[in-house]
PDB file of C-alpha atoms and ligand atoms in Angstrom:
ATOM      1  CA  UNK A  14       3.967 -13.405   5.649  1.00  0.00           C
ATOM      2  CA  UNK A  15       5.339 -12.914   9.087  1.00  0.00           C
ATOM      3  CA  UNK A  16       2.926 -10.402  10.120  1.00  0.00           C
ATOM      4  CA  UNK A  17       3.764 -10.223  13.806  1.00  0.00           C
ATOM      5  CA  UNK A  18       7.105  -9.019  12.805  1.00  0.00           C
ATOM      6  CA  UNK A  19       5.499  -5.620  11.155  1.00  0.00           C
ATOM      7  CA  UNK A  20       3.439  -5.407  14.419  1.00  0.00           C
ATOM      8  CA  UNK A  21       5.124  -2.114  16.988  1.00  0.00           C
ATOM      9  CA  UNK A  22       3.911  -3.846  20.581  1.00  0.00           C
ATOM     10  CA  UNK A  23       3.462  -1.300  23.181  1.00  0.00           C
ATOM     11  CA  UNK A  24       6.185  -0.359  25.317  1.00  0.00           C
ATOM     12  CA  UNK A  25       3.672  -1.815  28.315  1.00  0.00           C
ATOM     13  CA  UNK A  26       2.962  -5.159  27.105  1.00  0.00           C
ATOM     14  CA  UNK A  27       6.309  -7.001  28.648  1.00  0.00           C
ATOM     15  CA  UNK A  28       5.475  -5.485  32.175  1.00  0.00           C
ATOM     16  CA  UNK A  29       1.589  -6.559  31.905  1.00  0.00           C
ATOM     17  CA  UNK A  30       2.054 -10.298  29.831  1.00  0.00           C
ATOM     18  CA  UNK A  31       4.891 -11.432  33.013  1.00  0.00           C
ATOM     19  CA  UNK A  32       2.199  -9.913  35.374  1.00  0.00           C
ATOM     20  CA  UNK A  33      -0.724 -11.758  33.377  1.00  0.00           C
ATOM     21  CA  UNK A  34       1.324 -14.821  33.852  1.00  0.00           C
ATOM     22  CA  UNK A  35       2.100 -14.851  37.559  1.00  0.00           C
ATOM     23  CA  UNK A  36      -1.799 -14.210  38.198  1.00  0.00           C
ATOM     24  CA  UNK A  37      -2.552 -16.865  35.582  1.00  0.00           C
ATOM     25  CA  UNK A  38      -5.174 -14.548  33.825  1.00  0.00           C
ATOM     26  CA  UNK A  39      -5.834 -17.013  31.101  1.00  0.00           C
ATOM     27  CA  UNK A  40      -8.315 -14.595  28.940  1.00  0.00           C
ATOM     28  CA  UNK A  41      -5.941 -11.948  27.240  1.00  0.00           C
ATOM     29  CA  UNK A  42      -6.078 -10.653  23.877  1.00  0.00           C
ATOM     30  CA  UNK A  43      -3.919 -11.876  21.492  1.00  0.00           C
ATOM     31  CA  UNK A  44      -1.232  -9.566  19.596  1.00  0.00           C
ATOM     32  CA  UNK A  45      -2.916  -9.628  16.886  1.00  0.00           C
ATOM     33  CA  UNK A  46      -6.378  -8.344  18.226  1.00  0.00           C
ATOM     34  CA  UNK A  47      -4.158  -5.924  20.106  1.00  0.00           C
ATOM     35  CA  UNK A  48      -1.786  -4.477  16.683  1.00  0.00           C
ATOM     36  CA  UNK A  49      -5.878  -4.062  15.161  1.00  0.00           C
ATOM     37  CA  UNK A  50      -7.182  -1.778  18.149  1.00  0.00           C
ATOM     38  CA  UNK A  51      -3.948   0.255  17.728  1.00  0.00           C
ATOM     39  CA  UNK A  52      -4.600   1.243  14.424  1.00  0.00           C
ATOM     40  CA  UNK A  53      -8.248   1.932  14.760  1.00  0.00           C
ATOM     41  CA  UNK A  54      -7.317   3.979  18.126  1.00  0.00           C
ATOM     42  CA  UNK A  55      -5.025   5.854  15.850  1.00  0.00           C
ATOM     43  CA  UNK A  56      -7.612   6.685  13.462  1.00  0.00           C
ATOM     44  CA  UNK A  57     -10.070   8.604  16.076  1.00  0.00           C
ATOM     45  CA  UNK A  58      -7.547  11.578  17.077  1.00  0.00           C
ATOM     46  CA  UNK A  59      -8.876  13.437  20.253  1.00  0.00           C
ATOM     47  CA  UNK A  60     -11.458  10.097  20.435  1.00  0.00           C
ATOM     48  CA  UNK A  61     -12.969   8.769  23.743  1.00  0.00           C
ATOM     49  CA  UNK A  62     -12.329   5.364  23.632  1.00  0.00           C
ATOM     50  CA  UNK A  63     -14.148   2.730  25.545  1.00  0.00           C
ATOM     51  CA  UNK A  64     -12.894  -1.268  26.532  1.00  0.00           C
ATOM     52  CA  UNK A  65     -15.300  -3.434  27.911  1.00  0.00           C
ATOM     53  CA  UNK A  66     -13.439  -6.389  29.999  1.00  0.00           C
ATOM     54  CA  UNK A  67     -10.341  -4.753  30.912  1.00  0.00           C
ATOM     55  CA  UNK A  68      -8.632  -8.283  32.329  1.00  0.00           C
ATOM     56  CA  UNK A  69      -4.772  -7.286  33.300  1.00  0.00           C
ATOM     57  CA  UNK A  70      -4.853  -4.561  30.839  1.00  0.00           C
ATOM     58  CA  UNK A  71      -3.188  -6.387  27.578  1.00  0.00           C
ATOM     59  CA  UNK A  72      -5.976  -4.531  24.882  1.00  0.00           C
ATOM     60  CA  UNK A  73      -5.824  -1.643  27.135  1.00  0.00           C
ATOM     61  CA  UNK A  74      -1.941  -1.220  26.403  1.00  0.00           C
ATOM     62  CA  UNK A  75      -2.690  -1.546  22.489  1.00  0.00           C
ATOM     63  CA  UNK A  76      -5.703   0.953  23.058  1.00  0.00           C
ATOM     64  CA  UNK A  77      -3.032   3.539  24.831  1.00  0.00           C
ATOM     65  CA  UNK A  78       0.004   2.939  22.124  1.00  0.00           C
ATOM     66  CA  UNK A  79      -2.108   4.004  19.161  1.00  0.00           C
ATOM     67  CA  UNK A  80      -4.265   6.669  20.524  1.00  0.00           C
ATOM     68  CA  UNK A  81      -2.839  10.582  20.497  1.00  0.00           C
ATOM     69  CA  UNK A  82      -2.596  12.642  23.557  1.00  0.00           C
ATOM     70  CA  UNK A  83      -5.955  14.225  23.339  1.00  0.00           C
ATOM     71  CA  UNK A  84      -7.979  10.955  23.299  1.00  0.00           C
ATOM     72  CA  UNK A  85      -9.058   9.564  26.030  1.00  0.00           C
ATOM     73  CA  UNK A  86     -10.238   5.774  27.130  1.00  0.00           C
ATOM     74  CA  UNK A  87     -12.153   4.041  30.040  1.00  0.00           C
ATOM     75  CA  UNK A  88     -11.458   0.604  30.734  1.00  0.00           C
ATOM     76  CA  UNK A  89     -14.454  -1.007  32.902  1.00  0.00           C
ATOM     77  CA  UNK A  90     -14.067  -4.658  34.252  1.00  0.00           C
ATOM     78  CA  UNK A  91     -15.700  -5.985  37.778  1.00  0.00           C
ATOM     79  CA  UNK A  92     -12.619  -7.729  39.120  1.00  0.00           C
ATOM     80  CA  UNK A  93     -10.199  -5.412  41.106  1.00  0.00           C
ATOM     81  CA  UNK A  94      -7.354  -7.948  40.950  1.00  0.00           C
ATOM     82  CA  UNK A  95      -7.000  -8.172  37.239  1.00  0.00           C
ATOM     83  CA  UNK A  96      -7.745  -4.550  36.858  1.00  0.00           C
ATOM     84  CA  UNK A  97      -5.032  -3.651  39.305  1.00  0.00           C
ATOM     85  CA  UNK A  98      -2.240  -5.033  36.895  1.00  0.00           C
ATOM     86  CA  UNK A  99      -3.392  -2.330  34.537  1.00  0.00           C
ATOM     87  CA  UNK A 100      -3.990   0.234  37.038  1.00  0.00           C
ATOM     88  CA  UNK A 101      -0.138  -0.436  38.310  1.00  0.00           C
ATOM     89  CA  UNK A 102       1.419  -0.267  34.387  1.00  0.00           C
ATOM     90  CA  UNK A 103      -0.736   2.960  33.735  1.00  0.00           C
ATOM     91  CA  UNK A 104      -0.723   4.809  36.920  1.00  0.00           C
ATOM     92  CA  UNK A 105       1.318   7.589  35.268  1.00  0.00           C
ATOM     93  CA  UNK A 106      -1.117   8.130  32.039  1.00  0.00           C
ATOM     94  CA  UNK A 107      -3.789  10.441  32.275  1.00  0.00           C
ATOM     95  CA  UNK A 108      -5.859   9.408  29.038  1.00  0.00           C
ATOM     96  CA  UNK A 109      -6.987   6.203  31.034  1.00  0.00           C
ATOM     97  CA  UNK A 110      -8.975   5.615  33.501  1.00  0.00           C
ATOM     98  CA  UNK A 111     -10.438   2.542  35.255  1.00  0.00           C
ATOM     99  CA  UNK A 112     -13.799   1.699  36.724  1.00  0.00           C
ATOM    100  CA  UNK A 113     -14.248  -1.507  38.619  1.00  0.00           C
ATOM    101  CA  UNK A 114     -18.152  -1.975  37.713  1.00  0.00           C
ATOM    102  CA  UNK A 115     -20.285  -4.563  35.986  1.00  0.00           C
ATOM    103  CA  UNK A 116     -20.518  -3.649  32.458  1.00  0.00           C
ATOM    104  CA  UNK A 117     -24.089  -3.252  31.806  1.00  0.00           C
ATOM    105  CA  UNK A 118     -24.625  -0.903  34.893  1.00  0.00           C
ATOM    106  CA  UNK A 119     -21.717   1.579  33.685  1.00  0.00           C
ATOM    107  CA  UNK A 120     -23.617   1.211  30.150  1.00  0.00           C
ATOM    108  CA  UNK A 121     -26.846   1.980  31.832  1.00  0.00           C
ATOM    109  CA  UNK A 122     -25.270   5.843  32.689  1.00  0.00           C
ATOM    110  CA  UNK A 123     -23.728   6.875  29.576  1.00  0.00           C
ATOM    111  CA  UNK A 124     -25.518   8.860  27.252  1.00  0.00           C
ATOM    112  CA  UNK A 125     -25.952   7.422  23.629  1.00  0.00           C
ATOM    113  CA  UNK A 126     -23.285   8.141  20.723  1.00  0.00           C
ATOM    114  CA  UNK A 127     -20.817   9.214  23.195  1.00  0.00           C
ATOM    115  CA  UNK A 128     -17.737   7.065  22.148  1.00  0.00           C
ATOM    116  CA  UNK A 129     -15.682   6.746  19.053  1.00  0.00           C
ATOM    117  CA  UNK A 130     -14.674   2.893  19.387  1.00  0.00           C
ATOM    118  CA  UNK A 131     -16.012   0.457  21.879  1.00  0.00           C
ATOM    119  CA  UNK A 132     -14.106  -2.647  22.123  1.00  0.00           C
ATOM    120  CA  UNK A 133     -16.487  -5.066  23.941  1.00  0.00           C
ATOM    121  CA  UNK A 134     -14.243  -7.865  25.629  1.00  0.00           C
ATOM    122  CA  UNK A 135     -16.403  -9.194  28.507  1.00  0.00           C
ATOM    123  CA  UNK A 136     -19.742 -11.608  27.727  1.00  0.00           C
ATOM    124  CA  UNK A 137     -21.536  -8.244  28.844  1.00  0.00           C
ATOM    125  CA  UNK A 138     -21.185  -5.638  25.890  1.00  0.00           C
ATOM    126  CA  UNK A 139     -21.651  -8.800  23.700  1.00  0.00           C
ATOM    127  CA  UNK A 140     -23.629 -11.646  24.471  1.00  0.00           C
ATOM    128  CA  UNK A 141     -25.404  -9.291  27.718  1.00  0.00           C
ATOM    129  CA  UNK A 142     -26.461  -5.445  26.875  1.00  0.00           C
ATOM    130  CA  UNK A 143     -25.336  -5.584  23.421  1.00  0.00           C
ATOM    131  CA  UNK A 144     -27.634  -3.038  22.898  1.00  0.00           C
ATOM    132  CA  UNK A 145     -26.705  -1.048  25.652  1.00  0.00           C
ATOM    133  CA  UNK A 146     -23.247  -1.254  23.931  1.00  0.00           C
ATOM    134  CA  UNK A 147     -24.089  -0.400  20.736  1.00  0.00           C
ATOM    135  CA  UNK A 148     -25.729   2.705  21.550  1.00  0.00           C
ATOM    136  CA  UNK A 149     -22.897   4.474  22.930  1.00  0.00           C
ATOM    137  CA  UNK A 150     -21.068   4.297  19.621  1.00  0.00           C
ATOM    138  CA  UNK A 151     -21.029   7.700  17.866  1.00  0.00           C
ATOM    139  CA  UNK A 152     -21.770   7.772  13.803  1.00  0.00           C
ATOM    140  CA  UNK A 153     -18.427   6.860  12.818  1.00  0.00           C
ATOM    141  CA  UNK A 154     -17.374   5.041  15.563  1.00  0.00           C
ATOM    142  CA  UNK A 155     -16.141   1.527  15.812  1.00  0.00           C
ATOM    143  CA  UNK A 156     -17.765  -1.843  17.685  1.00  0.00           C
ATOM    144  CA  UNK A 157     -14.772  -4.204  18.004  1.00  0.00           C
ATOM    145  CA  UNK A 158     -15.462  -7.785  19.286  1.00  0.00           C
ATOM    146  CA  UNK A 159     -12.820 -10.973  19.014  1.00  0.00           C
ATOM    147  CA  UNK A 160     -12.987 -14.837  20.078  1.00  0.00           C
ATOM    148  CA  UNK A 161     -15.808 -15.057  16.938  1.00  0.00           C
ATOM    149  CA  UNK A 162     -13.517 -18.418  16.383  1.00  0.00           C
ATOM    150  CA  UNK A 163     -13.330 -21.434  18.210  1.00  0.00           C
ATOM    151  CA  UNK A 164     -11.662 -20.710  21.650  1.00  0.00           C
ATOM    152  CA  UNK A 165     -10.448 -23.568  23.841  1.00  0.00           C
ATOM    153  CA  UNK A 166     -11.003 -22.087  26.880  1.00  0.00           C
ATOM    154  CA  UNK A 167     -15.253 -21.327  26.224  1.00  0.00           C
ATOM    155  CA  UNK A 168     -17.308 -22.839  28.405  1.00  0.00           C
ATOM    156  CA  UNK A 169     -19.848 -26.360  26.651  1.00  0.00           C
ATOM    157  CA  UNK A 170     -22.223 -24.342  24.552  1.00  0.00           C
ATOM    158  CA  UNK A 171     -20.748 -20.907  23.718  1.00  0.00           C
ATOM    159  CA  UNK A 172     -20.252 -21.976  19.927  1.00  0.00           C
ATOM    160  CA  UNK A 173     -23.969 -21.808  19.133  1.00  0.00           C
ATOM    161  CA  UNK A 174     -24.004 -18.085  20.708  1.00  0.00           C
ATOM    162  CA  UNK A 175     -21.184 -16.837  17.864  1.00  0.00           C
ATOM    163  CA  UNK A 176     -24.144 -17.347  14.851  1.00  0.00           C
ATOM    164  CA  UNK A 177     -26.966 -15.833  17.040  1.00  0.00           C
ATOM    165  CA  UNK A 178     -24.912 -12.713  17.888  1.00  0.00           C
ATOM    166  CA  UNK A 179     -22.876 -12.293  14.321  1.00  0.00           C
ATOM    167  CA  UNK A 180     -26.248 -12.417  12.867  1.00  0.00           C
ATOM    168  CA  UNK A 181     -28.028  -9.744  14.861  1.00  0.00           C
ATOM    169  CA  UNK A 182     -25.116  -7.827  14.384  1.00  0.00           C
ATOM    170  CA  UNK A 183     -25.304  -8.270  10.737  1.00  0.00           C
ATOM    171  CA  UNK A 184     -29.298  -7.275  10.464  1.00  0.00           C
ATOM    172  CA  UNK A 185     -28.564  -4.006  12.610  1.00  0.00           C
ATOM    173  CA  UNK A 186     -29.909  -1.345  10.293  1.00  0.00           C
ATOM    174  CA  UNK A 187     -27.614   1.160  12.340  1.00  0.00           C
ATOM    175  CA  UNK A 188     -24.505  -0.316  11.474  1.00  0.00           C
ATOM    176  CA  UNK A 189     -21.940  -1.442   8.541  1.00  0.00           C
ATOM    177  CA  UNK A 190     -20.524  -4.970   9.994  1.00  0.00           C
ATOM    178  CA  UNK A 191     -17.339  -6.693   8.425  1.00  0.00           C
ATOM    179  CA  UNK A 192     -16.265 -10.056  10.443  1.00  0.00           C
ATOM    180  CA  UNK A 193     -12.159 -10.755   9.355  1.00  0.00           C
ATOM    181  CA  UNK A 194     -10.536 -14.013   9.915  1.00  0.00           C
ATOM    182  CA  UNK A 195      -7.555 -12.285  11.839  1.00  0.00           C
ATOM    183  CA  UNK A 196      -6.329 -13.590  15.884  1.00  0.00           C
ATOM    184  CA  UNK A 197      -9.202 -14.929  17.198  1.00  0.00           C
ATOM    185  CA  UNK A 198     -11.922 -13.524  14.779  1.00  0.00           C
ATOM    186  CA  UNK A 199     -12.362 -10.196  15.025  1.00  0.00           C
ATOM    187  CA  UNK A 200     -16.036  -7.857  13.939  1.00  0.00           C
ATOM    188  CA  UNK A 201     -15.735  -4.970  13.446  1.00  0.00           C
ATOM    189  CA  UNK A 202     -18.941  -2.906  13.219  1.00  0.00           C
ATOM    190  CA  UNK A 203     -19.127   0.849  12.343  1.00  0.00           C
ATOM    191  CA  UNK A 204     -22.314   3.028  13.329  1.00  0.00           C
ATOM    192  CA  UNK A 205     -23.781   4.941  10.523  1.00  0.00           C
TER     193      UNK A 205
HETATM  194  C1  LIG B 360     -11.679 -11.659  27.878  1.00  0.00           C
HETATM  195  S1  LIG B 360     -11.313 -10.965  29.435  1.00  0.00           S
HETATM  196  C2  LIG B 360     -10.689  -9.365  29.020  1.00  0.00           C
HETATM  197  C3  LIG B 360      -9.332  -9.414  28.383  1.00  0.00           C
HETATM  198  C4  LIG B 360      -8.667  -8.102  28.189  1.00  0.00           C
HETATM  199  N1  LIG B 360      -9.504  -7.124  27.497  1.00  0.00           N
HETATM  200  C5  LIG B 360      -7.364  -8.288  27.435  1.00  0.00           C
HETATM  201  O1  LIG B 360      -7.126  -7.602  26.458  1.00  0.00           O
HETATM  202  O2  LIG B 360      -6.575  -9.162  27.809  1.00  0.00           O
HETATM  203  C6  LIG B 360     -12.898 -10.597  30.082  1.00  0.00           C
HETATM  204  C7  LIG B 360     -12.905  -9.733  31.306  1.00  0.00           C
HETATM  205  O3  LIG B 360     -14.248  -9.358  31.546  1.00  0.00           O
HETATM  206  C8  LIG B 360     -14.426  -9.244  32.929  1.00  0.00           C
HETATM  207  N2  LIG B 360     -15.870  -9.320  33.195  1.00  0.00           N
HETATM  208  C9  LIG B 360     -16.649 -10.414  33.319  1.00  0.00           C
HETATM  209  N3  LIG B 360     -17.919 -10.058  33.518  1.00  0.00           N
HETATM  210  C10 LIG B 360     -17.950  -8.706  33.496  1.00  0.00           C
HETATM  211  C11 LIG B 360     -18.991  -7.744  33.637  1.00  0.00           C
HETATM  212  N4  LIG B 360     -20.270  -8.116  33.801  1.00  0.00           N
HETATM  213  N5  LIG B 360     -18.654  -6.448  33.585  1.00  0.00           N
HETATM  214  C12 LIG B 360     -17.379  -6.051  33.393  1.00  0.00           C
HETATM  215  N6  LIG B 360     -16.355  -6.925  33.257  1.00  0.00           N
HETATM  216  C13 LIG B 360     -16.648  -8.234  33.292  1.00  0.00           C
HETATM  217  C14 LIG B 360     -13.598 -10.360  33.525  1.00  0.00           C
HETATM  218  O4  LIG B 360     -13.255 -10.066  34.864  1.00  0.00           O
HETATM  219  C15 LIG B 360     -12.400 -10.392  32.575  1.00  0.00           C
HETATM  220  O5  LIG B 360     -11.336  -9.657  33.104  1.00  0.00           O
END
């Protein structure tokens, strides 16, 4: 099957991937991850999203394409000049909104169970403050994380981190965790 033919890519995504290129941002989601955070942004109408790791702004555009006009999503990453790529294609939505902070200290200031999907895409939210992240996520709500399978671009040692943290993940009494074999390999964990 040809899946990335059944995949609708955001009307955003030419605009950001050229962008991504010039800057040589080297860490985007794939189309994939992206066409699997549309649907579950789809399913949370009126949701308040949260990315971890916004990069140029490539899961971001997925994020936006499947969620409705009542949800809302904030997209934290501590580099201005990948963030301003997405800042630039999204200037004229008002469900996003970017914060140029370190991940754990915007994590630190948000009440638990606050959003309905949390897709953790910088080492912080994952391999950093995973608890941090976790507790944000309402009952319901989704944890999303990708690059579970070998990456070329990891730095020497980040394979033996993928059993440590699928593991924990998988003995979390708070959540239901399914890891796919789709783009990069994907979990997806759901609070109960
Ligand atoms: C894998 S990339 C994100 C890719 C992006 N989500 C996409 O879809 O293409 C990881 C991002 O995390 C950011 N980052 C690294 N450390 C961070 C931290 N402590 N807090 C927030 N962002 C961080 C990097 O600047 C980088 O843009």
């Amino acid at each position: 099957m040809d899946d990335l033919q059944y995949i609708q890519e955001p009307p955003a995504l030419p605009e950001i991937l050229a962008a991504t290129e010039a800057l040589g941002f080297t860490m985007a989601s794939e189309a994939r991850t992206g066409a699997l955070l549309q649907v579950l942004a789809a399913s949370k109408p009126a949701g308040r999203l949260l990315e971890l790791g916004t990069g140029t702004g490539i899961a971001t555009s997925w994020l936006l394409s499947g969620m409705d006009k009542k949800s809302t999503l904030i997209s934290v990453d501590v580099s201005e000049e990948f963030q301003d790529v997405a800042r630039r294609a999204f200037s004229s939505d008002p469900r996003v909104r970017f914060i140029t902070q370190d991940a754990a200290a915007f994590l630190w200031c948000q009440p638990p169970s606050t959003f309905d999907l949390v897709f953790a895409d910088a080492m912080t939210g994952k391999y950093e403050a995973l608890d941090e992240a976790l507790a944000v996520v309402k009952p319901g709500g989704f944890y999303v994380i990708d690059d579970m399978l070998p990456q070329p671009n990891w730095p020497e040692g980040h394979e033996k981190k993928i059993p440590v943290l699928q593991s924990e993940l998988a003995q979390n009494p708070l959540f239901h965790v399914v890891p796919i074999v789709w783009a990069s390999g994907i979990v997806i964990a759901v609070r109960k």
